XYZ file of N, CA and C in Angstrom:
540
model
N 117.603 17.626 295.105
C 117.829 19.244 294.592
C 119.201 19.310 295.129
N 120.063 18.311 295.142
C 121.474 18.650 295.662
C 122.277 18.938 294.235
N 123.417 19.308 294.323
C 124.506 19.179 293.528
C 124.611 18.283 292.331
N 124.168 17.117 292.679
C 124.576 15.855 292.227
C 123.356 16.126 291.116
N 122.016 16.378 291.579
C 121.014 16.509 290.176
C 120.998 17.643 289.329
N 121.522 18.642 290.027
C 121.724 19.844 288.873
C 123.161 20.109 288.241
N 124.090 19.440 288.620
C 125.433 19.505 287.672
C 125.210 17.921 286.902
N 124.551 17.025 286.896
C 124.038 15.721 285.998
C 125.259 14.905 286.127
N 126.124 14.552 284.981
C 127.019 13.845 285.106
C 127.949 14.396 284.343
N 128.717 15.352 285.367
C 129.763 15.991 284.954
C 131.082 15.746 285.319
N 131.224 14.717 286.569
C 132.428 14.532 286.844
C 132.591 15.396 288.114
N 133.989 15.130 288.689
C 134.983 16.218 289.241
C 135.678 17.069 288.614
N 135.234 18.160 289.098
C 136.332 19.221 288.715
C 137.406 19.569 289.887
N 138.538 19.512 289.131
C 139.708 19.977 290.307
C 140.643 20.783 289.835
N 141.066 22.001 290.944
C 141.958 23.167 289.979
C 142.651 23.664 291.600
N 143.504 24.496 291.330
C 144.138 25.069 292.191
C 143.365 26.405 292.701
N 143.346 26.583 293.825
C 142.966 27.928 294.199
C 144.233 29.121 293.220
N 144.973 29.174 293.328
C 145.648 30.089 293.019
C 145.265 30.538 291.302
N 145.086 29.444 290.799
C 144.315 29.450 289.302
C 143.074 30.051 289.453
N 142.067 29.700 289.969
C 140.634 30.263 290.110
C 140.858 31.681 290.650
N 141.845 32.072 291.528
C 141.881 33.490 291.977
C 142.775 34.355 290.856
N 143.793 34.015 290.142
C 144.498 34.407 288.915
C 143.248 34.648 288.073
N 142.536 33.782 287.371
C 141.453 33.976 286.457
C 140.441 34.915 286.922
N 139.791 35.227 288.215
C 139.026 36.140 288.657
C 139.719 37.389 288.361
N 140.777 37.462 288.678
C 141.632 38.889 288.817
C 141.803 39.402 287.352
N 142.312 38.411 286.325
C 142.184 38.579 285.046
C 140.892 39.110 284.290
N 139.910 38.459 284.570
C 138.482 38.638 284.055
C 137.816 39.898 284.590
N 138.254 40.499 285.581
C 137.446 41.542 286.399
C 138.538 42.881 286.627
N 139.612 43.116 285.740
C 140.145 44.047 286.341
C 139.639 45.471 286.032
N 139.399 46.457 286.919
C 138.901 47.728 286.682
C 139.532 48.694 286.340
N 139.950 49.361 285.489
C 140.874 50.120 285.272
C 140.668 51.644 285.665
N 141.763 52.555 286.431
C 141.696 53.998 286.709
C 142.389 54.556 285.849
N 141.578 55.466 284.984
C 142.410 55.743 283.641
C 143.023 57.211 284.395
N 144.102 57.395 283.999
C 144.793 58.717 284.048
C 145.454 59.075 282.707
N 144.538 59.708 282.251
C 145.346 60.355 280.882
C 145.857 61.600 280.863
N 146.783 61.961 280.582
C 147.552 63.193 280.729
C 147.392 64.106 279.501
N 147.721 63.311 278.164
C 148.413 64.233 277.166
C 147.606 63.149 275.540
N 148.564 63.367 274.640
C 147.961 62.598 273.381
C 147.323 61.371 273.698
N 148.376 60.546 274.491
C 147.997 58.896 274.487
C 146.604 58.938 275.366
N 145.679 59.814 275.752
C 144.658 59.057 276.391
C 143.553 59.515 275.057
N 143.610 59.854 273.864
C 142.972 59.595 273.082
C 142.907 58.542 272.522
N 144.139 57.753 272.620
C 144.013 56.508 271.723
C 143.388 55.336 273.216
N 143.844 55.790 274.373
C 143.199 54.847 275.299
C 141.717 54.843 275.674
N 140.986 56.278 275.259
C 139.519 56.299 274.937
C 139.079 55.544 273.757
N 139.965 55.483 272.713
C 139.908 54.461 271.284
C 139.538 53.333 271.672
N 140.560 52.754 272.595
C 140.508 51.435 272.848
C 139.061 50.775 273.776
N 138.501 52.000 274.068
C 137.054 51.380 274.630
C 136.058 51.515 273.823
N 136.252 52.043 272.709
C 135.272 52.045 271.459
C 134.784 50.365 270.972
N 133.311 50.878 270.442
C 133.008 49.567 269.676
C 134.132 49.008 268.858
N 134.893 49.614 268.256
C 135.890 49.066 267.355
C 136.839 48.064 267.920
N 137.278 48.320 269.063
C 138.476 47.377 269.829
C 137.577 46.901 270.981
N 136.962 47.625 271.538
C 135.960 46.693 272.794
C 136.808 46.208 273.757
N 137.271 46.818 274.636
C 137.829 46.743 275.928
C 137.266 45.609 277.026
N 135.639 45.897 276.862
C 134.670 45.258 277.439
C 134.952 44.055 277.545
N 135.444 43.169 276.231
C 135.748 41.789 276.177
C 136.371 41.106 277.468
N 137.517 42.030 277.680
C 138.553 41.603 278.673
C 138.209 41.742 279.924
N 136.863 42.042 280.565
C 136.328 42.214 281.829
C 136.727 43.801 282.191
N 136.917 44.878 281.387
C 137.185 46.041 281.958
C 135.788 46.934 281.068
N 134.650 46.613 281.688
C 133.442 47.061 281.477
C 133.246 48.788 281.668
N 133.714 48.981 283.100
C 133.457 50.141 283.587
C 135.091 50.913 283.885
N 135.066 51.857 283.327
C 136.223 52.898 283.750
C 136.075 53.420 285.033
N 136.854 53.365 286.215
C 137.133 53.937 287.491
C 137.378 55.358 287.561
N 136.925 56.108 288.072
C 137.492 57.345 288.240
C 137.975 57.565 289.798
N 137.431 56.633 290.505
C 137.934 56.489 292.091
C 139.018 55.130 292.358
N 140.009 55.817 292.802
C 140.914 54.815 292.865
C 140.900 53.727 293.740
N 139.673 53.909 294.588
C 139.201 52.604 295.727
C 138.702 51.858 294.864
N 138.270 51.896 293.802
C 137.350 50.783 293.267
C 138.113 50.443 291.872
N 139.739 50.929 292.041
C 140.037 50.344 290.795
C 141.513 49.294 291.364
N 141.856 48.594 290.401
C 142.754 47.896 290.607
C 144.114 47.856 289.073
N 143.728 48.661 288.090
C 144.666 48.800 287.149
C 144.423 50.293 286.574
N 145.818 50.675 287.069
C 146.130 52.229 286.863
C 146.930 52.105 285.459
N 146.049 53.182 284.290
C 147.159 53.103 282.886
C 147.150 54.697 282.966
N 148.574 54.675 282.872
C 149.223 56.226 283.338
C 149.629 56.677 281.288
N 148.641 57.375 280.814
C 148.726 57.291 279.479
C 149.211 58.875 279.194
N 150.252 59.388 278.334
C 150.720 60.655 278.400
C 152.159 60.871 279.519
N 152.499 62.023 279.231
C 153.650 62.488 280.194
C 152.984 63.372 281.521
N 154.231 62.765 282.595
C 153.913 63.645 283.883
C 154.283 64.439 284.603
N 154.122 65.720 284.862
C 154.655 66.628 285.332
C 155.411 66.404 286.559
N 155.991 66.995 287.054
C 156.854 66.968 288.174
C 155.625 67.692 289.587
N 154.656 68.224 288.875
C 153.530 68.933 289.444
C 152.783 67.675 289.866
N 152.420 67.049 288.866
C 151.384 66.114 288.824
C 152.001 64.600 289.403
N 153.108 64.698 289.738
C 153.994 63.484 289.996
C 153.003 62.877 291.634
N 153.423 63.904 292.841
C 152.793 63.212 293.890
C 151.243 62.976 293.856
N 150.406 63.585 292.644
C 148.960 63.328 292.636
C 149.115 61.999 291.898
N 149.817 61.466 291.319
C 149.809 60.050 290.485
C 150.075 59.221 291.607
N 151.069 59.271 292.596
C 151.493 58.222 293.663
C 150.395 58.339 294.766
N 149.547 59.130 294.676
C 148.604 59.340 295.828
C 147.480 58.305 295.107
N 147.103 58.700 294.486
C 146.069 57.459 293.642
C 146.479 56.414 293.665
N 147.734 56.340 293.109
C 148.384 54.559 293.444
C 148.192 54.183 294.979
N 148.562 55.139 295.838
C 148.479 54.402 297.147
C 146.842 54.281 297.626
N 146.050 54.683 296.991
C 144.572 54.833 297.692
C 144.403 53.266 297.242
N 144.901 52.870 295.808
C 143.983 51.478 295.155
C 144.250 50.612 296.107
N 143.311 49.790 295.817
C 143.403 48.850 296.728
C 144.109 47.471 296.495
N 144.624 46.323 297.234
C 145.849 45.137 296.440
C 144.824 44.247 296.112
N 145.153 43.555 295.319
C 146.231 43.632 294.379
C 146.172 44.700 293.322
N 147.204 45.358 293.080
C 147.152 46.498 292.166
C 148.248 46.671 290.903
N 148.121 46.901 289.608
C 148.981 46.810 288.594
C 148.534 48.317 287.957
N 150.013 48.704 287.114
C 150.230 49.902 286.616
C 150.762 49.426 285.390
N 149.973 50.004 283.959
C 150.771 50.460 282.386
C 150.829 51.705 282.158
N 152.329 51.558 281.781
C 152.648 52.891 280.990
C 152.274 53.032 279.645
N 151.761 53.779 279.178
C 151.256 53.895 277.953
C 151.760 55.199 277.002
N 152.595 54.736 276.147
C 153.380 55.817 275.650
C 154.356 55.962 275.891
N 155.228 56.243 275.161
C 156.887 56.972 275.210
C 156.893 57.883 276.315
N 156.133 58.939 276.558
C 156.287 60.073 277.585
C 156.007 59.365 278.671
N 155.196 58.633 278.957
C 155.039 57.881 280.797
C 156.017 56.653 280.552
N 156.530 55.929 279.636
C 157.639 55.020 279.994
C 158.857 55.743 280.112
N 159.453 56.804 279.414
C 160.949 57.269 279.576
C 160.272 58.622 279.377
N 159.517 59.421 279.275
C 159.433 60.805 279.311
C 159.391 61.532 277.391
N 159.523 60.584 276.715
C 159.676 60.707 275.424
C 159.889 61.850 274.757
N 159.699 62.996 273.897
C 160.546 63.859 273.366
C 161.058 64.927 274.391
N 160.121 65.025 275.539
C 160.469 66.212 276.499
C 161.408 65.524 277.759
N 162.714 66.133 277.093
C 163.850 65.786 278.323
C 164.202 66.969 278.857
N 163.554 67.481 279.684
C 163.771 68.645 280.494
C 163.432 68.667 281.936
N 163.599 69.535 282.721
C 163.261 69.619 284.263
C 162.114 69.380 284.696
N 161.000 69.673 283.742
C 159.639 69.537 284.206
C 159.025 68.417 284.191
N 159.071 67.354 283.203
C 158.611 65.984 282.896
C 159.539 64.964 283.572
N 158.579 64.292 284.233
C 159.490 62.721 285.030
C 159.645 62.135 283.842
N 160.995 61.720 283.800
C 161.536 61.156 283.027
C 161.036 59.398 283.018
N 160.104 58.847 282.778
C 159.163 57.477 283.307
C 158.406 57.760 284.402
N 157.434 57.118 284.328
C 156.362 56.706 285.526
C 157.041 55.935 286.524
N 157.847 55.240 286.176
C 158.409 54.420 286.826
C 159.263 54.920 288.228
N 159.635 55.942 287.993
C 159.988 56.908 289.085
C 159.243 57.025 290.342
N 157.973 56.932 289.998
C 156.978 57.266 291.171
C 156.256 55.993 291.344
N 155.459 55.156 290.651
C 155.123 54.010 291.131
C 155.755 52.938 290.526
N 155.493 51.687 290.924
C 155.957 50.549 290.306
C 155.113 50.160 288.669
N 155.750 49.918 287.966
C 155.033 49.682 286.389
C 155.206 48.167 286.188
N 154.199 47.528 285.893
C 154.020 46.045 285.636
C 154.382 45.955 284.016
N 153.651 46.667 283.212
C 154.099 46.743 281.707
C 153.920 48.146 281.015
N 155.124 47.965 280.158
C 155.342 49.213 279.226
C 154.725 48.916 277.531
N 154.268 49.897 277.467
C 153.491 50.248 276.034
C 154.131 51.047 275.162
N 154.771 50.549 273.843
C 155.594 51.934 273.579
C 155.038 52.679 272.378
N 155.147 53.758 271.838
C 154.629 54.218 270.642
C 154.334 55.526 271.327
N 154.120 56.561 270.136
C 153.700 57.948 270.094
C 153.069 58.163 269.231
N 151.539 58.582 269.629
C 151.079 57.682 270.557
C 150.980 56.409 270.317
N 150.471 55.264 271.174
C 150.360 53.931 270.872
C 149.083 53.540 270.358
N 148.774 52.727 269.384
C 147.723 52.503 269.008
C 146.733 51.476 269.865
N 145.256 51.666 269.806
C 144.793 50.849 270.517
C 144.781 49.299 270.627
N 145.468 49.159 269.567
C 145.470 47.497 269.827
C 146.762 47.423 270.305
N 147.889 48.417 270.335
C 149.181 48.335 271.219
C 148.662 48.228 272.652
N 147.664 48.779 273.166
C 147.300 49.225 274.400
C 146.733 47.760 274.830
N 145.696 47.113 273.893
C 144.875 45.982 274.129
C 146.068 44.809 274.098
N 147.438 45.002 273.441
C 148.161 43.507 273.428
C 148.906 43.967 274.913
N 148.889 45.176 275.166
C 149.949 45.385 276.524
C 148.765 44.672 277.881
N 147.795 45.127 277.537
C 146.858 44.278 278.796
C 146.625 43.071 278.445
N 146.593 42.384 277.644
C 146.657 41.005 277.172
C 148.188 40.228 277.883
N 149.221 41.001 277.656
C 150.440 40.616 278.519
C 150.177 40.674 279.753
N 149.552 41.944 280.413
C 149.516 41.743 281.699
C 148.591 40.948 282.107
N 147.596 40.488 281.691
C 146.598 39.228 281.971
C 147.916 37.975 282.352
N 148.474 37.412 281.096
C 149.356 36.447 281.490
C 150.442 36.616 282.537
N 150.898 37.969 282.900
C 151.344 37.888 284.079
C 150.754 37.956 285.075
N 149.727 38.619 285.332
C 148.728 38.046 286.227
C 148.338 36.810 286.713
N 148.185 36.007 285.371
C 147.864 34.170 285.789
C 149.188 33.722 286.434
N 150.308 34.197 286.334
C 151.787 33.647 286.643
C 152.148 34.045 287.845
N 151.001 35.091 288.777
C 151.613 35.509 289.588
C 151.092 34.373 291.250
N 151.594 34.364 292.227
C 151.070 33.581 293.544
C 150.349 34.342 294.606
N 149.660 33.679 295.519
C 148.789 34.458 296.181
C 149.601 35.412 296.880
N 150.580 35.045 297.289
C 151.668 35.946 298.229
C 151.720 36.952 298.132
N 151.696 37.151 296.713
C 151.584 38.753 296.325
C 153.021 39.283 295.768
N 154.157 38.260 295.474
C 155.473 38.285 294.979
C 155.412 38.977 293.667
N 155.542 39.804 292.925
C 155.511 40.277 291.440
C 156.591 39.732 290.784
N 156.727 39.616 289.327
C 157.565 39.782 288.763
C 157.818 40.848 288.365
N 159.043 40.962 286.984
C 159.873 41.832 286.636
C 158.983 42.655 285.526
N 158.988 43.827 285.242
C 158.110 44.335 284.133
C 158.141 43.947 283.048
N 157.267 44.066 282.499
C 157.102 43.581 280.713
C 157.103 44.615 279.966
N 157.915 44.438 278.661
C 158.288 45.715 277.916
C 157.756 45.408 276.263
N 156.766 46.143 275.966
C 156.367 45.820 274.709
C 157.299 46.410 273.644
N 158.303 46.263 273.128
C 159.003 47.190 272.261
C 159.062 47.861 271.263
N 157.983 47.448 270.396
C 157.505 48.021 269.189
C 156.217 48.282 269.036
N 155.667 49.369 268.580
C 154.070 49.460 268.344
C 153.758 48.327 267.353
N 152.526 47.465 267.513
C 151.922 46.848 266.822
C 151.855 47.285 265.155
N 152.125 46.532 264.447
C 152.415 46.782 262.881
C 151.185 45.931 262.038
N 149.834 46.650 261.751
C 148.915 45.738 260.874
C 149.619 45.333 259.361
N 149.792 44.040 259.110
C 150.320 43.484 257.478
C 149.075 43.456 256.792
N 149.038 44.081 255.438
C 147.831 43.761 254.748
C 148.747 43.335 253.450
N 147.926 41.822 253.214
C 148.337 41.118 252.053
C 148.048 41.973 250.808
N 148.756 42.350 249.995
C 148.274 42.844 249.051
C 147.891 42.164 247.874
N 148.537 41.147 247.651
C 147.822 40.134 246.879
C 146.251 39.562 247.065
N 145.933 39.912 248.312
C 144.962 39.168 248.422
C 143.761 40.150 248.335
N 143.900 41.597 248.313
C 143.365 42.828 248.251
C 143.396 43.229 246.896
N 144.185 42.848 246.020
C 144.289 43.310 244.844
C 145.454 44.106 244.267
């Protein structure tokens, strides 16, 4: 009834603790949804059966910051809302990551005035920027996959690398010859 009888003839598996921890972090991210504008509709669409964020371990969207480790800021952030975003970020447990979804969250978008924060990175540190107005669900999924690759490279010491930028929205190429 020991490990040898259950494992059979599998041999020895070796890996680093860092690899196992980062693998667990990437496959069990729980997002705190912070949808503020039209980008939130696309973020909700990414959870739909057509795109299915559940296959990346994001089965449940959390409403409580204490149960989440990924904040997706989707849409424009007003100066009045900025302290709330910061408070929610501070209440999240470590390690925590932030995705800025859409042009408004990344750089203020078309709203270049005193009432809108010109990029959520003024309030919280952003790990991945997803461009688009609004970005398609595919672009959000690509940004999350970029975040997964970034988390896989992290050290257990907690030192993070620089933010990743998804410069242009994804464009779906259709082969005209194939479909007639």
